[in-house]
Amino acid sequence: MEEQFYEKLILIIPKERVRLKERMEYHTSLHIGGEADYLVMPTSVEEVKEVVALCKRMNMPYYIMGNGSNLLVSDSGYRGLIVKLGEDYSQIVVNEEKHLITAQAGVLLSKLASVAAKHSLTGFEFASGIPGTLGGAVTMNAGAYDGEMKQCLTLARVLDEEGNVLELSYDKLELGYRTSILQKKNYVLLEAEIQLSIGDQQAIYQKMNDLNSQRREKQPLDQYSAGSTFKRPQGYFAGKLIHDAGLRGYQVGGAAVSEKHCGFVINKDRATAEEFITVVNDVIRIVEEKFGVRLEPEVKFLGEFHNIVV
Ligand SMILES: Cc1cc2nc3c(=O)[nH]c(=O)nc-3n(C[C@H](O)[C@H](O)[C@H](O)COP(=O)(O)OP(=O)(O)OC[C@H]3O[C@@H](n4cnc5c(N)ncnc54)[C@H](O)[C@@H]3O)c2cc1C
């Protein structure tokens, strides 16, 4: 069965873009995660469609990822196939007249922001320091510094559960705080369009620089993390609650609450996924006991964990 699957898989995706028993620590910003049975890197819509169809036909679990900057993979890895939509799937087309950029899901937001700036297009500066792909950002409705994908996204081309490619206009995307229809319906983002406007190029570069300096000043960018570990609870800031609960620097094994920004749980020293999740659980429990506010993880979990998030 395994062999049969592999033989069929390499008819869809050439061997050089198929990895077997791939350690997920190499594919996540947390640098945590055991082996995935298969990891493939498609370059076209057809490859994405066909590989998903094959998984369904042969009952192979599959998971879509981008740059792995919001992902904790378990120590035992993932029993199934990971479709990584990254560098190999990252074409960008700029429509100068309409101030519109169309890009494939795997393009990095930093790259997209720099292309926008090169064309003097404003409205995407907020995303330049978010280390994810367009696919991850649309799915999560990523945002920072008063900007979010919701403000510039006009259209998403997605693959639905039945293998159809759908075009979803803005009003169908149900973009909310770190959520979208893609998460709810398990759609795969193939391509998206963002609408920007013409601006002053120097001001665009200046804004990106300012925002990125703010990031460097406030966030532990020299350590492995998945960004903010928790969603922002209404009326509060997760980092402040965690700090005020006395959890700054709280550590279990190699995983710890960052001393620089308490909203970040970091992989300080070769942390395991179980240690990371233990810190997450402890933070949720202690903050709730002290302040009656229940934090919810923003980070996505993949694989099997002994220690389930409380
Ligand atoms: C240092 C640091 C700073 C960060 N700062 C911010 C910030 O300011 N704002 C913010 O919002 N986030 C931030 N993040 C978190 C992260 O970068 C974003 O959530 C980003 O959008 C995730 O994109 P990704 O490609 O890495 O997605 P992944 O981590 O690979 O995946 C995240 C989720 O998206 C899904 N997904 C990915 N690609 C697709 C696709 N093509 N189709 C369907 N589903 C898909 C995955 O299944 C998963 O559920 C930060 C992370 C780090 C490490």
Coordinates of C-alpha atoms and ligand atoms in Angstrom, one line a residue:
M1 CA 0.0 0.0 0.0
E2 CA 2.8 2.4 1.0
E3 CA 4.8 1.5 -2.1
Q4 CA 1.7 1.9 -4.3
F5 CA 1.1 5.3 -2.9
Y6 CA 4.6 6.4 -3.5
E7 CA 4.6 5.1 -7.1
K8 CA 1.5 7.1 -7.8
L9 CA 2.8 10.2 -6.0
I10 CA 5.9 10.5 -8.1
L11 CA 3.8 10.4 -11.2
I12 CA 2.3 13.6 -10.0
I13 CA 5.2 15.3 -8.4
P14 CA 8.8 14.6 -9.5
K15 CA 11.0 12.8 -7.0
E16 CA 13.2 15.8 -6.4
R17 CA 10.2 17.6 -4.9
V18 CA 9.1 14.7 -2.8
R19 CA 10.7 14.0 0.6
L20 CA 10.2 10.9 2.7
K21 CA 10.5 10.9 6.5
E22 CA 11.2 14.6 6.5
R23 CA 12.0 16.2 9.9
M24 CA 9.5 19.0 10.4
E25 CA 11.9 21.0 12.6
Y26 CA 13.5 22.0 9.3
H27 CA 10.3 23.5 8.0
T28 CA 9.0 25.4 11.0
S29 CA 10.1 28.7 12.6
L30 CA 9.9 27.0 16.0
H31 CA 12.5 24.4 14.8
I32 CA 10.4 21.7 16.5
G33 CA 8.8 18.6 15.0
G34 CA 9.4 15.0 14.2
E35 CA 9.2 13.2 10.8
A36 CA 6.4 13.6 8.4
D37 CA 5.9 10.5 6.3
Y38 CA 5.8 12.5 3.1
L39 CA 6.4 16.2 2.3
V40 CA 5.8 17.5 -1.3
M41 CA 6.4 20.8 -2.9
P42 CA 4.1 21.4 -5.8
T43 CA 4.7 24.0 -8.5
S44 CA 1.3 24.3 -10.1
V45 CA -2.5 24.2 -9.4
E46 CA -2.7 20.9 -11.3
E47 CA -0.1 19.3 -9.0
V48 CA -1.9 20.6 -5.9
K49 CA -5.2 19.3 -7.2
E50 CA -3.9 15.9 -8.2
V51 CA -1.9 15.3 -5.0
V52 CA -4.9 16.2 -2.8
A53 CA -7.1 13.9 -5.0
L54 CA -4.6 11.0 -4.7
C55 CA -4.5 11.4 -0.9
K56 CA -8.3 11.3 -0.8
R57 CA -8.5 8.3 -3.1
M58 CA -6.0 6.3 -1.1
N59 CA -7.1 7.5 2.4
M60 CA -3.8 9.2 3.1
P61 CA -4.2 12.0 5.6
Y62 CA -2.8 15.3 4.3
Y63 CA -2.1 18.8 5.6
I64 CA -1.4 22.1 3.8
M65 CA 1.4 24.3 5.1
G66 CA 3.1 27.5 4.0
N67 CA 6.3 28.7 5.7
G68 CA 5.6 27.0 9.0
S69 CA 5.7 30.2 11.0
N70 CA 2.5 29.5 12.9
L71 CA 2.9 25.8 13.4
L72 CA 3.8 23.4 16.2
V73 CA 4.4 19.9 14.9
S74 CA 4.4 17.0 17.4
D75 CA 7.6 15.2 18.4
S76 CA 6.3 12.1 16.6
G77 CA 5.8 14.1 13.5
Y78 CA 2.9 13.5 11.1
R79 CA 1.5 10.2 9.7
G80 CA 0.5 11.4 6.3
L81 CA 1.5 13.8 3.6
I82 CA 2.3 17.5 4.0
V83 CA 1.8 19.7 1.0
K84 CA 4.2 22.6 1.4
L85 CA 3.2 25.6 -0.7
G86 CA 6.3 27.7 -0.6
E87 CA 9.1 29.0 -2.8
D88 CA 8.2 26.5 -5.6
Y89 CA 4.7 28.0 -5.8
S90 CA 5.3 31.7 -5.6
Q91 CA 4.7 33.6 -8.9
I92 CA 3.7 37.2 -8.7
V93 CA 1.9 39.3 -11.4
V94 CA 1.5 43.0 -11.0
N95 CA -1.2 44.9 -12.8
E96 CA 0.2 48.4 -12.9
E97 CA -2.9 50.0 -14.3
K98 CA -5.3 48.6 -11.7
H99 CA -2.8 48.6 -8.8
L100 CA -3.6 45.0 -8.3
I101 CA -1.2 42.2 -7.4
T102 CA -2.0 38.5 -8.1
A103 CA 0.2 35.9 -6.4
Q104 CA 0.4 32.2 -5.8
A105 CA 0.0 31.0 -2.2
G106 CA 3.6 30.2 -1.5
V107 CA 5.0 33.7 -2.0
L108 CA 6.5 35.2 1.2
L109 CA 4.8 38.3 2.5
S110 CA 8.1 40.1 2.8
K111 CA 8.7 39.5 -0.9
L112 CA 5.2 40.6 -1.8
A113 CA 5.7 43.8 0.3
S114 CA 9.0 44.5 -1.5
V115 CA 7.4 44.0 -4.9
A116 CA 4.6 46.4 -3.9
A117 CA 7.1 49.0 -2.8
K118 CA 9.1 48.6 -6.0
H119 CA 5.9 49.5 -7.9
S120 CA 5.1 52.4 -5.5
L121 CA 2.0 50.6 -4.3
T122 CA 0.9 51.3 -0.7
G123 CA -1.3 49.3 1.6
F124 CA 0.8 46.2 2.2
E125 CA 3.6 47.7 4.4
F126 CA 2.0 46.2 7.5
A127 CA 2.7 42.7 6.3
S128 CA 6.4 43.1 5.4
G129 CA 7.7 41.7 8.7
I130 CA 5.3 38.8 9.1
P131 CA 7.4 35.7 8.2
G132 CA 4.6 33.7 6.5
T133 CA 3.3 33.0 3.0
L134 CA 0.3 34.5 1.3
G135 CA -1.5 31.2 1.8
G136 CA -1.0 31.3 5.6
A137 CA -1.8 35.0 5.8
V138 CA -5.1 34.7 3.9
T139 CA -6.1 31.6 5.9
M140 CA -5.3 33.3 9.2
N141 CA -6.2 36.8 8.1
A142 CA -2.8 37.8 9.4
G143 CA -2.4 41.3 10.6
A144 CA 0.0 43.7 12.4
Y145 CA 0.2 47.3 13.4
D146 CA -3.4 48.2 12.5
G147 CA -3.2 46.4 9.2
E148 CA -4.7 43.1 8.2
M149 CA -5.2 41.0 5.1
K150 CA -8.9 41.9 5.2
Q151 CA -8.0 45.5 4.2
C152 CA -6.4 44.6 0.8
L153 CA -7.6 41.2 -0.2
T154 CA -10.2 41.2 -3.0
L155 CA -10.2 37.7 -4.4
A156 CA -9.1 34.2 -3.4
R157 CA -8.8 31.1 -5.7
V158 CA -9.2 28.1 -3.6
L159 CA -9.5 24.3 -3.9
D160 CA -12.5 22.9 -2.1
E161 CA -12.9 19.5 -0.4
E162 CA -14.4 18.0 -3.6
G163 CA -11.5 19.1 -5.7
N164 CA -13.2 22.1 -7.4
V165 CA -11.3 25.4 -7.9
L166 CA -13.6 28.2 -6.6
E167 CA -13.2 32.0 -7.0
L168 CA -14.2 33.7 -3.8
S169 CA -14.7 37.4 -3.8
Y170 CA -14.0 39.5 -0.7
D171 CA -17.6 39.2 0.7
K172 CA -17.4 35.4 0.6
L173 CA -14.1 35.2 2.6
E174 CA -15.6 35.7 6.1
L175 CA -12.4 37.4 7.3
G176 CA -12.4 37.9 11.0
Y177 CA -9.7 38.1 13.8
R178 CA -7.2 35.5 12.7
T179 CA -9.9 33.5 10.8
S180 CA -11.4 33.1 7.4
I181 CA -13.8 30.8 5.5
L182 CA -10.7 28.9 4.4
Q183 CA -10.1 27.6 7.9
K184 CA -13.8 26.8 8.5
K185 CA -14.2 24.9 5.2
N186 CA -10.7 23.4 4.9
Y187 CA -10.1 25.2 1.6
V188 CA -6.6 25.3 0.1
L189 CA -5.6 28.8 -1.0
L190 CA -4.1 28.6 -4.5
E191 CA -3.9 32.2 -5.4
A192 CA -5.0 35.6 -4.2
E193 CA -5.5 39.2 -5.4
I194 CA -4.6 42.2 -3.4
Q195 CA -5.8 45.7 -4.2
L196 CA -3.4 48.4 -3.3
S197 CA -3.1 52.1 -4.3
I198 CA -0.4 54.3 -5.7
G199 CA 1.7 56.0 -3.1
D200 CA 5.0 57.7 -2.4
Q201 CA 7.8 55.2 -2.8
Q202 CA 10.0 56.7 -0.2
A203 CA 7.2 56.9 2.4
I204 CA 6.4 53.2 1.7
Y205 CA 10.0 52.1 2.4
Q206 CA 10.1 54.4 5.4
K207 CA 7.0 52.8 6.9
M208 CA 8.3 49.3 6.3
N209 CA 11.5 50.2 8.0
D210 CA 9.7 51.9 11.0
L211 CA 7.5 48.9 11.5
N212 CA 10.3 46.4 11.3
S213 CA 12.4 48.4 13.8
Q214 CA 9.4 48.3 16.2
R215 CA 9.3 44.6 15.7
R216 CA 13.0 44.2 16.4
E217 CA 12.7 46.3 19.5
K218 CA 9.7 44.5 21.0
Q219 CA 9.9 40.9 19.8
P220 CA 12.4 38.1 20.4
L221 CA 13.4 37.8 16.7
D222 CA 16.7 36.2 17.6
Q223 CA 15.0 33.2 19.1
Y224 CA 12.8 30.4 17.6
S225 CA 9.1 31.1 17.9
A226 CA 5.8 31.1 16.0
G227 CA 5.1 34.7 16.8
S228 CA 2.3 35.5 19.2
T229 CA 1.4 32.1 20.8
F230 CA -2.1 33.3 21.9
K231 CA -4.9 35.3 20.2
R232 CA -5.6 38.7 21.7
P233 CA -8.4 38.2 24.2
Q234 CA -11.1 40.9 23.9
G235 CA -10.2 43.9 26.0
Y236 CA -6.8 42.6 27.1
F237 CA -3.3 41.9 25.7
A238 CA -2.1 38.3 26.1
G239 CA 1.5 39.4 26.8
K240 CA 0.5 41.8 29.6
L241 CA -1.7 39.2 31.3
I242 CA 1.1 36.6 31.1
H243 CA 3.6 39.1 32.5
D244 CA 1.2 40.2 35.3
A245 CA 0.6 36.6 36.2
G246 CA 4.3 36.4 37.0
L247 CA 5.1 34.1 34.1
R248 CA 7.9 36.2 32.4
G249 CA 10.7 33.7 31.6
Y250 CA 8.6 30.7 32.9
Q251 CA 10.4 27.6 31.5
V252 CA 9.7 23.9 31.1
G253 CA 12.6 22.0 29.6
G254 CA 13.8 24.0 26.6
A255 CA 10.5 25.9 26.1
A256 CA 9.9 29.2 27.8
V257 CA 7.8 32.4 27.9
S258 CA 10.0 35.0 26.3
E259 CA 11.5 37.6 28.7
K260 CA 11.4 40.2 25.9
H261 CA 7.7 39.7 25.0
C262 CA 5.6 37.5 27.2
G263 CA 3.1 36.8 24.4
F264 CA 5.7 34.7 22.7
V265 CA 6.5 31.1 23.9
I266 CA 9.9 30.3 22.4
N267 CA 12.1 27.3 21.7
K268 CA 14.9 28.5 24.0
D269 CA 17.0 25.4 24.0
R270 CA 16.2 22.4 21.9
A271 CA 12.6 22.3 23.2
T272 CA 10.3 19.3 22.4
A273 CA 6.8 19.9 21.2
E274 CA 5.6 18.4 24.5
E275 CA 7.6 20.9 26.5
F276 CA 6.2 23.7 24.4
I277 CA 2.6 22.5 24.9
T278 CA 3.2 22.2 28.6
V279 CA 4.2 25.8 28.8
V280 CA 1.1 26.8 26.7
N281 CA -1.1 24.8 29.1
D282 CA 0.4 26.2 32.2
V283 CA 0.1 29.8 30.9
I284 CA -3.6 29.2 30.0
R285 CA -4.3 27.7 33.4
I286 CA -2.5 30.2 35.5
V287 CA -3.7 33.3 33.7
E288 CA -7.3 32.0 34.0
E289 CA -6.9 31.3 37.7
K290 CA -5.5 34.8 38.3
F291 CA -7.6 37.0 36.0
G292 CA -10.5 34.9 34.9
V293 CA -9.5 35.4 31.2
R294 CA -9.1 32.3 29.1
L295 CA -6.3 32.6 26.5
E296 CA -6.7 30.7 23.2
P297 CA -3.7 29.6 21.2
E298 CA -3.1 31.2 17.8
V299 CA -0.5 28.7 16.9
K300 CA -1.8 25.6 15.0
F301 CA -1.0 22.1 16.2
L302 CA -0.2 19.2 13.9
G303 CA 0.3 15.6 14.8
E304 CA -0.4 13.7 18.1
F305 CA 0.3 15.1 21.5
H306 CA 0.2 13.4 24.8
N307 CA -0.4 16.7 26.5
I308 CA -3.5 18.1 24.8
V309 CA -4.0 21.9 25.0
V310 CA -6.4 22.5 27.9
Ligands
LIG1 C1 8.7 36.2 14.6 C2 7.2 36.0 14.1 C3 6.4 37.1 14.0 C4 5.1 37.0 13.6 N1 4.3 38.1 13.6 C5 3.0 38.0 13.1 C6 2.2 39.2 13.0 O1 2.6 40.3 13.3 N2 0.9 39.0 12.6 C7 0.4 37.8 12.3 O2 -0.8 37.7 12.0 N3 1.1 36.7 12.4 C8 2.4 36.7 12.8 N4 3.2 35.6 12.9 C9 2.6 34.3 12.7 C10 2.7 33.8 11.2 O3 3.8 34.4 10.5 C11 1.4 34.1 10.5 O4 0.3 33.5 11.1 C12 1.4 33.7 9.0 O5 0.3 34.1 8.3 C13 1.5 32.1 8.8 O6 1.9 31.9 7.5 P1 2.7 30.5 7.1 O7 2.8 30.5 5.6 O8 3.9 30.4 7.9 O9 1.6 29.5 7.6 P2 1.9 28.0 8.3 O10 2.5 28.3 9.6 O11 2.6 27.1 7.4 O12 0.4 27.6 8.5 C14 -0.5 28.3 9.3 C15 -1.9 27.8 9.0 O13 -2.3 28.2 7.7 C16 -2.7 27.1 6.9 N5 -2.2 27.3 5.6 C17 -0.9 27.7 5.2 N6 -0.9 27.8 3.8 C18 -2.2 27.5 3.4 C19 -2.8 27.5 2.1 N7 -2.1 27.8 1.0 N8 -4.1 27.1 2.0 C20 -4.8 26.7 3.1 N9 -4.2 26.8 4.4 C21 -2.9 27.2 4.5 C22 -2.0 25.9 7.6 O14 -2.7 24.7 7.3 C23 -2.1 26.3 9.1 O15 -3.4 26.0 9.6 C24 4.5 35.7 13.3 C25 5.4 34.6 13.4 C26 6.7 34.7 13.8 C27 7.6 33.5 13.8

